[in-house]
CSV table of C-alpha atoms and ligand atoms in Angstrom, one decimal:
chain,number,residue,atom,x,y,z
A,1408,MET,CA,-20.5,-9.8,28.3
A,1409,SER,CA,-22.2,-12.1,26.0
A,1410,ILE,CA,-24.8,-11.1,23.5
A,1411,LYS,CA,-25.3,-13.9,20.6
A,1412,PRO,CA,-23.4,-12.4,17.7
A,1413,LYS,CA,-25.5,-11.8,14.6
A,1414,LYS,CA,-24.6,-13.2,11.3
A,1415,SER,CA,-26.7,-10.4,9.6
A,1416,LEU,CA,-24.6,-7.5,11.4
A,1417,GLY,CA,-21.0,-8.9,10.5
A,1418,GLN,CA,-20.4,-9.8,14.0
A,1419,HIS,CA,-17.2,-11.0,14.7
A,1420,PHE,CA,-15.6,-10.0,18.6
A,1421,LEU,CA,-12.1,-9.9,19.2
A,1422,THR,CA,-10.7,-11.7,21.7
A,1423,ASP,CA,-7.2,-11.3,21.7
A,1424,SER,CA,-6.0,-8.3,24.0
A,1425,ASN,CA,-2.1,-8.1,22.0
A,1426,ILE,CA,-4.2,-7.8,18.3
A,1427,ILE,CA,-6.5,-5.1,20.2
A,1428,ARG,CA,-3.7,-3.2,21.8
A,1429,LYS,CA,-1.7,-3.1,17.8
A,1430,ILE,CA,-4.9,-1.6,16.7
A,1431,VAL,CA,-5.0,0.9,19.2
A,1432,ASP,CA,-1.4,1.6,18.8
A,1433,SER,CA,-2.2,2.4,15.6
A,1434,VAL,CA,-3.9,5.5,16.0
A,1435,ARG,CA,-1.8,8.5,15.7
A,1436,CYS,CA,-3.9,10.9,16.9
A,1437,ALA,CA,-3.3,13.4,20.2
A,1438,THR,CA,-5.2,12.4,23.3
A,1439,ASP,CA,-7.5,15.2,22.9
A,1440,GLY,CA,-8.2,14.3,19.3
A,1441,ASN,CA,-11.6,13.1,17.8
A,1442,VAL,CA,-11.8,10.0,17.5
A,1443,VAL,CA,-14.6,7.7,16.1
A,1444,GLU,CA,-14.9,4.1,16.1
A,1445,ILE,CA,-17.4,2.4,13.9
A,1446,GLY,CA,-19.1,-0.8,15.1
A,1447,PRO,CA,-17.9,-1.1,18.9
A,1448,GLY,CA,-20.0,-3.9,19.6
A,1449,THR,CA,-19.4,-5.3,23.2
A,1450,GLY,CA,-16.6,-2.7,23.3
A,1451,ALA,CA,-13.6,-4.9,22.7
A,1452,VAL,CA,-11.9,-2.1,21.0
A,1453,THR,CA,-13.7,0.8,22.7
A,1454,GLU,CA,-12.3,0.3,26.2
A,1455,PRO,CA,-8.8,0.8,25.7
A,1456,LEU,CA,-9.4,3.7,22.8
A,1457,LEU,CA,-11.5,5.4,25.8
A,1458,GLU,CA,-8.7,5.2,27.9
A,1459,ARG,CA,-6.4,7.3,25.3
A,1460,PHE,CA,-9.1,9.2,23.7
A,1461,PRO,CA,-11.6,10.5,26.4
A,1462,SER,CA,-13.7,11.9,23.9
A,1463,LEU,CA,-14.3,9.0,21.8
A,1464,GLU,CA,-17.7,8.7,20.0
A,1465,VAL,CA,-18.7,5.6,18.5
A,1466,ILE,CA,-21.5,4.2,15.6
A,1467,GLU,CA,-23.1,1.2,16.3
A,1468,ILE,CA,-26.5,-0.1,14.5
A,1469,ASP,CA,-27.1,-3.0,17.3
A,1470,GLU,CA,-29.7,-1.8,20.2
A,1471,ARG,CA,-28.2,-5.1,22.3
A,1472,ALA,CA,-24.6,-3.7,22.0
A,1473,VAL,CA,-25.8,0.0,22.8
A,1474,ASP,CA,-27.6,-0.6,25.7
A,1475,PHE,CA,-24.7,-2.6,27.0
A,1476,LEU,CA,-21.9,0.0,25.9
A,1477,GLN,CA,-24.4,2.8,27.5
A,1478,ALA,CA,-24.3,0.7,31.2
A,1479,THR,CA,-21.0,-0.1,31.2
A,1480,TYR,CA,-19.2,3.3,29.8
A,1481,PRO,CA,-21.8,5.9,31.1
A,1482,LYS,CA,-19.7,9.0,29.5
A,1483,LEU,CA,-18.9,7.6,26.3
A,1484,LYS,CA,-20.8,9.2,23.3
A,1485,ILE,CA,-23.2,6.7,21.3
A,1486,HIS,CA,-24.9,6.9,18.0
A,1487,GLN,CA,-27.3,4.3,17.6
A,1488,GLN,CA,-27.6,4.5,13.5
A,1489,ASP,CA,-26.4,2.7,10.6
A,1490,VAL,CA,-23.1,3.7,9.4
A,1491,LEU,CA,-23.8,4.0,6.0
A,1492,LYS,CA,-26.7,6.8,6.8
A,1493,THR,CA,-24.4,8.9,8.4
A,1494,SER,CA,-23.5,12.1,7.2
A,1495,TRP,CA,-20.2,12.9,8.8
A,1496,GLN,CA,-20.2,16.3,8.2
A,1497,SER,CA,-23.6,16.6,10.1
A,1498,LEU,CA,-23.1,14.2,12.6
A,1499,PHE,CA,-19.2,15.4,14.1
A,1500,GLN,CA,-18.8,18.9,12.8
A,1501,ARG,CA,-20.7,20.9,15.2
A,1502,GLU,CA,-21.9,24.2,14.6
A,1503,GLY,CA,-19.9,26.9,16.6
A,1504,GLU,CA,-16.8,24.5,16.6
A,1505,THR,CA,-13.7,24.9,15.0
A,1506,GLU,CA,-13.1,22.0,13.0
A,1507,ARG,CA,-11.2,19.0,14.4
A,1508,PRO,CA,-10.2,16.3,11.8
A,1509,ILE,CA,-11.3,12.7,12.8
A,1510,SER,CA,-9.5,9.4,13.5
A,1511,VAL,CA,-12.0,6.7,12.3
A,1512,VAL,CA,-11.5,3.0,13.6
A,1513,GLY,CA,-12.9,0.1,13.2
A,1514,ASN,CA,-13.6,-3.9,13.3
A,1515,LEU,CA,-15.6,-3.4,10.2
A,1516,PRO,CA,-18.7,-5.4,9.5
A,1517,TYR,CA,-17.3,-6.9,6.1
A,1518,TYR,CA,-20.6,-7.2,4.5
A,1519,ILE,CA,-20.0,-3.5,4.0
A,1520,THR,CA,-16.9,-2.9,3.9
A,1521,SER,CA,-16.2,-0.9,0.4
A,1522,PRO,CA,-19.5,1.1,1.2
A,1523,ILE,CA,-17.8,2.8,4.3
A,1524,LEU,CA,-14.6,3.2,2.5
A,1525,PHE,CA,-16.2,5.1,0.0
A,1526,SER,CA,-18.4,7.0,2.2
A,1527,VAL,CA,-15.0,8.2,4.3
A,1528,ILE,CA,-13.2,8.8,1.3
A,1529,ASP,CA,-16.0,10.8,0.0
A,1530,GLU,CA,-15.7,13.0,2.7
A,1531,ARG,CA,-12.4,12.7,3.5
A,1532,SER,CA,-11.4,16.7,4.1
A,1533,LEU,CA,-12.9,15.5,7.5
A,1534,PHE,CA,-10.7,13.1,8.1
A,1535,THR,CA,-6.8,12.9,9.0
A,1536,GLU,CA,-7.0,8.9,9.1
A,1537,ALA,CA,-8.7,5.6,9.2
A,1538,ILE,CA,-7.4,2.5,11.0
A,1539,PHE,CA,-9.8,-0.2,9.4
A,1540,MET,CA,-10.1,-4.2,10.2
A,1541,MET,CA,-10.7,-5.7,7.1
A,1542,GLN,CA,-10.8,-9.0,4.8
A,1543,LYS,CA,-7.4,-9.8,3.7
A,1544,GLU,CA,-8.4,-10.0,0.5
A,1545,VAL,CA,-9.7,-6.4,0.5
A,1546,ALA,CA,-6.5,-5.0,2.6
A,1547,GLU,CA,-4.4,-6.6,-0.4
A,1548,ARG,CA,-6.3,-4.9,-3.1
A,1549,LEU,CA,-6.5,-1.5,-1.4
A,1550,THR,CA,-2.5,-1.4,-1.4
A,1551,ALA,CA,-2.1,-3.2,-4.5
A,1552,LYS,CA,0.5,-2.3,-6.9
A,1553,THR,CA,0.2,-2.1,-10.6
A,1554,ARG,CA,0.2,-5.2,-13.1
A,1555,THR,CA,-0.8,-7.2,-10.1
A,1556,LYS,CA,-4.1,-9.1,-10.0
A,1557,ASP,CA,-5.1,-7.7,-7.0
A,1558,TYR,CA,-4.9,-4.0,-8.8
A,1559,GLY,CA,-8.3,-2.7,-9.6
A,1560,ILE,CA,-10.9,0.1,-9.0
A,1561,LEU,CA,-10.9,-0.4,-5.2
A,1562,SER,CA,-6.7,0.1,-5.2
A,1563,VAL,CA,-6.8,3.1,-7.7
A,1564,GLN,CA,-9.5,4.9,-6.1
A,1565,THR,CA,-8.1,4.4,-2.5
A,1566,GLN,CA,-4.6,5.2,-3.5
A,1567,ILE,CA,-5.8,8.4,-5.3
A,1568,TRP,CA,-7.7,9.8,-2.1
A,1569,SER,CA,-5.3,9.0,0.7
A,1570,ARG,CA,-2.3,7.1,1.4
A,1571,PRO,CA,-3.1,3.2,2.5
A,1572,GLU,CA,-0.9,1.3,4.8
A,1573,TYR,CA,-0.8,-2.6,5.0
A,1574,LEU,CA,-0.3,-2.8,9.2
A,1575,PHE,CA,-0.5,-6.3,10.1
A,1576,THR,CA,-2.5,-9.7,9.1
A,1577,VAL,CA,-4.6,-10.9,11.7
A,1578,SER,CA,-5.5,-14.7,12.3
A,1579,ARG,CA,-9.1,-16.0,12.1
A,1580,HIS,CA,-8.4,-17.6,15.1
A,1581,VAL,CA,-8.6,-14.4,17.5
A,1582,PHE,CA,-12.6,-13.4,16.7
A,1583,ASN,CA,-15.6,-15.1,18.5
A,1584,PRO,CA,-17.0,-16.5,16.3
A,1585,LYS,CA,-14.4,-17.2,13.7
A,1586,PRO,CA,-14.7,-15.6,10.3
A,1587,ASN,CA,-14.0,-17.9,7.1
A,1588,VAL,CA,-11.2,-15.5,5.8
A,1589,GLU,CA,-8.2,-14.2,7.3
A,1590,SER,CA,-7.9,-10.4,8.2
A,1591,ALA,CA,-5.9,-7.5,8.0
A,1592,VAL,CA,-5.6,-3.7,9.5
A,1593,VAL,CA,-5.0,-0.8,7.2
A,1594,ARG,CA,-4.3,2.9,7.6
A,1595,LEU,CA,-5.4,5.3,5.0
A,1596,THR,CA,-3.8,8.7,5.8
A,1597,PHE,CA,-5.6,11.5,4.3
A,1598,ASP,CA,-2.9,13.7,3.3
A,1599,THR,CA,-2.7,13.2,-0.4
A,1600,PRO,CA,-2.5,16.4,-2.5
A,1601,ASP,CA,-6.2,17.0,-4.6
A,1602,PRO,CA,-6.1,15.9,-7.6
A,1603,GLY,CA,-7.8,18.8,-9.0
A,1604,VAL,CA,-10.0,17.0,-11.1
A,1605,ASP,CA,-14.2,16.0,-11.4
A,1606,PRO,CA,-14.5,13.1,-8.8
A,1607,VAL,CA,-17.2,11.9,-10.9
A,1608,PHE,CA,-15.6,11.9,-14.0
A,1609,LEU,CA,-12.5,10.3,-12.5
A,1610,LYS,CA,-14.6,7.6,-11.1
A,1611,VAL,CA,-16.5,6.5,-14.3
A,1612,LEU,CA,-13.1,6.9,-15.9
A,1613,ILE,CA,-11.6,4.4,-13.7
A,1614,ARG,CA,-14.6,2.0,-13.5
A,1615,THR,CA,-14.9,1.8,-17.4
A,1616,ALA,CA,-11.3,1.1,-17.9
A,1617,PHE,CA,-11.3,-1.5,-15.3
A,1618,ASN,CA,-14.5,-3.3,-16.4
A,1619,GLN,CA,-12.9,-5.0,-19.6
A,1620,ARG,CA,-9.6,-4.8,-17.6
A,1621,ARG,CA,-7.6,-7.3,-20.5
A,1622,LYS,CA,-8.8,-5.5,-23.5
A,1623,THR,CA,-6.6,-2.0,-24.2
A,1624,LEU,CA,-7.5,1.1,-23.0
A,1625,SER,CA,-8.6,2.3,-26.3
A,1626,ASN,CA,-10.7,-0.4,-26.5
A,1627,SER,CA,-12.1,-0.5,-23.0
A,1628,ILE,CA,-12.7,3.4,-22.9
A,1629,LYS,CA,-13.7,3.5,-26.2
A,1630,SER,CA,-17.3,5.0,-25.1
A,1631,ILE,CA,-15.6,7.6,-23.4
A,1632,LEU,CA,-13.4,8.0,-26.2
A,1633,LEU,CA,-16.6,8.3,-28.4
A,1634,ASP,CA,-18.4,10.8,-26.3
A,1635,THR,CA,-15.2,13.1,-26.1
A,1636,PHE,CA,-15.1,13.2,-30.2
A,1637,PRO,CA,-18.1,12.0,-31.3
A,1638,LYS,CA,-18.6,10.5,-35.0
A,1639,GLU,CA,-19.9,13.6,-36.3
A,1640,SER,CA,-17.1,16.0,-35.7
A,1641,ASP,CA,-14.6,13.2,-36.4
A,1642,PRO,CA,-15.8,10.6,-39.0
A,1643,ASP,CA,-12.6,9.0,-39.5
A,1644,GLY,CA,-11.4,8.7,-36.2
A,1645,ALA,CA,-8.1,10.7,-36.5
A,1646,LYS,CA,-8.7,12.6,-33.3
A,1647,ARG,CA,-9.0,9.8,-31.5
A,1648,THR,CA,-6.3,7.9,-32.6
A,1649,GLN,CA,-4.4,10.9,-32.0
A,1650,PHE,CA,-5.6,11.4,-28.5
A,1651,SER,CA,-5.1,7.5,-27.9
A,1652,LEU,CA,-1.4,7.6,-29.4
A,1653,GLU,CA,-0.6,10.7,-26.8
A,1654,ASN,CA,-2.1,9.5,-24.3
A,1655,GLY,CA,-0.8,5.8,-24.5
A,1656,LEU,CA,-3.8,4.3,-24.9
A,1657,HIS,CA,-2.6,0.8,-26.2
A,1658,ARG,CA,-1.6,-0.1,-22.5
A,1659,ARG,CA,-4.4,-1.5,-20.3
A,1660,ALA,CA,-5.9,-0.5,-17.3
A,1661,GLU,CA,-4.0,-2.7,-14.5
A,1662,GLU,CA,-0.8,-1.1,-16.2
A,1663,LEU,CA,-1.9,2.6,-15.2
A,1664,GLU,CA,-0.3,3.9,-12.0
A,1665,PRO,CA,-3.5,6.1,-10.4
A,1666,SER,CA,-1.4,9.2,-10.8
A,1667,GLU,CA,-1.7,8.5,-14.6
A,1668,PHE,CA,-5.4,7.8,-14.1
A,1669,ILE,CA,-5.6,11.8,-13.0
A,1670,ASP,CA,-3.5,12.5,-16.2
A,1671,LEU,CA,-6.0,10.9,-18.5
A,1672,ALA,CA,-9.1,12.0,-16.6
A,1673,LYS,CA,-7.3,15.5,-17.1
A,1674,ALA,CA,-6.4,15.2,-21.2
A,1675,PHE,CA,-10.4,13.9,-21.6
A,1676,LEU,CA,-11.5,17.1,-19.8
A,1677,ARG,CA,-9.3,19.7,-21.8
A,1678,GLU,CA,-10.9,18.0,-25.0
A,1679,THR,CA,-14.3,18.6,-23.6
A,1680,PHE,CA,-13.9,22.2,-22.7
B,1069,LIG,N1,-15.3,-3.8,17.7
B,1069,LIG,C1,-15.9,-5.1,17.8
B,1069,LIG,C2,-14.8,-6.0,18.3
B,1069,LIG,O1,-14.2,-6.1,17.5
B,1069,LIG,O2,-15.2,-7.0,19.0
B,1069,LIG,C3,-17.1,-5.6,17.0
B,1069,LIG,C4,-16.6,-5.6,15.3
B,1069,LIG,S1,-18.0,-6.4,14.8
B,1069,LIG,C5,-16.6,-7.1,13.3
B,1069,LIG,C6,-18.8,-5.4,13.9
B,1069,LIG,C7,-19.6,-4.1,14.5
B,1069,LIG,O3,-20.4,-3.4,13.5
B,1069,LIG,C8,-20.7,-5.0,15.4
B,1069,LIG,O4,-21.2,-4.7,16.4
B,1069,LIG,C9,-22.2,-4.7,14.3
B,1069,LIG,O5,-23.1,-4.4,15.0
B,1069,LIG,C10,-21.5,-3.5,13.8
B,1069,LIG,N2,-22.4,-3.0,12.7
B,1069,LIG,C11,-22.8,-3.5,11.5
B,1069,LIG,N3,-23.4,-2.8,10.9
B,1069,LIG,C12,-23.3,-1.8,10.9
B,1069,LIG,C13,-23.7,-0.7,10.6
B,1069,LIG,N4,-24.7,-0.7,9.2
B,1069,LIG,N5,-23.9,0.5,11.1
B,1069,LIG,C14,-23.1,0.7,12.2
B,1069,LIG,N6,-22.5,-0.7,12.9
B,1069,LIG,C15,-22.8,-1.4,12.2
């Protein structure tokens, strides 16, 4: 099937059956499981997925691809919509059905990789795993370790809310058209314990800390320190200094493990309530 790839929709169709098989083999769900594919395009990954997971459902925005898929796979359940406007909860957890956790798969449209990741992470209780192809550079950030240049907001957030694994690298030569960058497949497994802390505050803390990643935390998160210990109640900054000492704020954001961000958020919240 040839539909003219649209750059604006991040369309790079996979042409290598070996890579396609590796992606499908990375899904660890039972054959009667709940598998959803994002961006099936012209069905390169959809066909082998459907063979293995007959109740596969897909989300695709491009009407031309939807028409083709409908004609080729009449039994395939297709949601023609923007994945970023999708409420996973309302689309896939149907009334009267027992909850069936979702394995989500996709050779993602790269222009919206991060928002897709965060939409899945935000509704993570619905998912067991996500197998996503993305730019290699983004995959390296998701799985980066502390004290590396790739370690940042994306790494900490992903590693708090899931267990990411870098599965394999994919050459740009197996796509039509070829993207400008190398790709990689990552699997996120949603089996990490709930950190037991307000996710909104945690997000603000991580973001603020990395916005000035070269500074020590006592400087980069000064605004949060001042909100927690306002000048009126701590005119000489003694409480702030004490808190900074106790929580190792002489370090920089890139030195903190994801679990240490959770501990820090909890320490702040203890002071507030
Ligand atoms: N899965 C196919 C393959 O591997 O050959 C196509 C992958 S292509 C990189 C990304 C797909 O995502 C395209 O089919 C594109 O139309 C679709 N897409 C782009 N933006 C989307 C959006 N906001 N919501 C749903 N699908 C989208």
